[in-house]
Amino acid sequence: MDIAKLVRKNILQLKPYSSARHEFEGIADIYLDANENPFGDGLNRYPDPLQHAVKTRISQIKQVRESRIFLGNGSDEAIDLLIRIFCEPGEDHIIIMPPTYGMYRVAADISDVGVREVPLKFDYQPNVEGVLEAADKQSKLLFLCSPNNPTGNDIHPEHIEKLAGEFPGIVVVDEAYIDFSPRKSCTKMLADYPNLVVLQTFSKAWGMAGIRLGMAFASQEIIGLFNKVKPPYNISQLTQQRALKAMEHPESIEKIVEKLLTEKENLADALAEFDFVEIVHHSDANFLLVKVEDPRHLYRYLKDKGIIVRDRSRVHLCEGSLRITVGTPEENRRLINTLEQYRTVS
Ligand SMILES: *Cc1c(COP(=O)(O)O)cnc(C)c1O
């Protein structure tokens, strides 16, 4: 596949902004090149525009070459940049498979890029033939979320492989919840699929939604395009420092994930006991999609008791359902206690 043919012409021709830290990359004694304030504790300096130290560490942990890593201000920045790199406003479109993460559509809408929807099937797996039939030359991006938000399930790897092999554009696999899943990351497919982009984030298992750090893994060519269009200093110094610190002990994340998975099983079992709970969907993530008798009523009851869940009851294929994030053992216990009170009053 010729990736360059999929890229917007103005992006191919773009001469990117060249920042001071870009033009001089070595180590010097005195920096008088970036109009920074010379007084300060380090934060007076602009951060590394390509985040070399952070990427080196991510490269070791994820077993992906540094040249195949892009870092964004959350994965939401990577989603936005992908649309701006590949989709000509008013002409091209993306394909999404609802119910899924809302940002794909919003990012396309902001850029005046069309959205074709090929809904998931009733088992929440993709309609592979439907996607391939819906695709044409203007279908630049396919967004695939696994584990999927808000349904919680993994997309079967054979579906991902078929779509990556046969879709005529870029296939984006959003793995925001991959650390909770028994499935292996699609990063191992990068060598075989030049049109593949895998998104991950520090916002979920890593517990760092507040620092805003997302990762995109792709061919060196696609990473080059990301670097061409990104804002020069898109990852702050504070974010880079905190991410490096967290990655000193990646094994502590595994412990937390184990704990949350145990909590999820307990929560799922407890929820299934209530007679107003109709379905607790299987989840490969850190949340549960739960179909209940009167979702709006239950949502309001929980809210009045100080517990906020996500009401997905008006989303196609999620009718009647609430999405509940797995909390701490104390939080989950309070949720269950509150649901027991709800049962006696409703
Ligand atoms: C939470 C989430 C993200 C994370 O986005 P960030 O911008 O990295 O915080 C990405 N994709 C999906 C599907 C999510 O649910």
Short mmCIF file of C-alpha atoms and ligand atoms in Angstrom, two decimals, residues 72-77 79 100-104 145-149 174-177 199-204 208-209 212-215 287 323, ligand 1:
data_model
loop_
_atom_site.label_atom_id
_atom_site.label_comp_id
_atom_site.label_asym_id
_atom_site.label_seq_id
_atom_site.Cartn_x
_atom_site.Cartn_y
_atom_site.Cartn_z
CA GLY A 72 0.35 13.15 21.83
CA ASN A 73 -1.44 15.37 24.33
CA GLY A 74 -3.69 12.41 25.11
CA SER A 75 -4.62 9.89 22.42
CA ASP A 76 -7.27 12.43 21.49
CA GLU A 77 -4.51 14.53 19.90
CA ILE A 79 -7.01 10.99 16.66
CA THR A 100 -17.93 3.19 20.10
CA TYR A 101 -15.79 6.02 21.51
CA GLY A 102 -17.39 9.39 20.74
CA MET A 103 -14.22 11.32 19.93
CA TYR A 104 -13.78 9.79 16.46
CA CYS A 145 -11.66 0.15 19.34
CA SER A 146 -10.50 -2.98 21.21
CA PRO A 147 -11.45 -3.45 24.00
CA ASN A 148 -14.36 -1.34 22.80
CA ASN A 149 -15.79 1.58 24.75
CA ASP A 174 -7.55 2.14 19.69
CA GLU A 175 -6.14 0.07 22.55
CA ALA A 176 -6.86 2.47 25.44
CA TYR A 177 -7.88 -0.54 27.60
CA LEU A 199 -3.24 3.92 19.91
CA GLN A 200 -2.53 3.50 23.63
CA THR A 201 -2.67 5.91 26.55
CA PHE A 202 -1.38 6.69 30.03
CA SER A 203 -4.96 7.65 31.01
CA LYS A 204 -6.36 4.24 32.04
CA MET A 208 -2.35 9.22 34.72
CA ALA A 209 -5.31 10.75 32.90
CA ARG A 212 -2.44 13.93 29.16
CA LEU A 213 -0.13 11.49 27.40
CA GLY A 214 -1.19 9.26 24.54
CA MET A 215 0.86 7.00 22.28
CA PHE A 287 -15.69 -1.07 33.25
CA ARG A 323 -21.57 1.95 31.93
C1 LIG B 1 -10.31 6.83 27.61
C2 LIG B 1 -10.12 6.56 26.15
C3 LIG B 1 -9.05 7.12 25.45
C4 LIG B 1 -8.06 7.98 26.16
O1 LIG B 1 -7.93 9.21 25.62
P1 LIG B 1 -6.78 10.16 26.20
O2 LIG B 1 -6.93 11.36 25.34
O3 LIG B 1 -5.48 9.44 25.99
O4 LIG B 1 -7.07 10.40 27.64
C5 LIG B 1 -8.88 6.79 24.12
N1 LIG B 1 -9.73 5.96 23.50
C6 LIG B 1 -10.76 5.40 24.14
C7 LIG B 1 -11.63 4.44 23.44
C8 LIG B 1 -11.00 5.69 25.48
O5 LIG B 1 -12.06 5.15 26.12
#
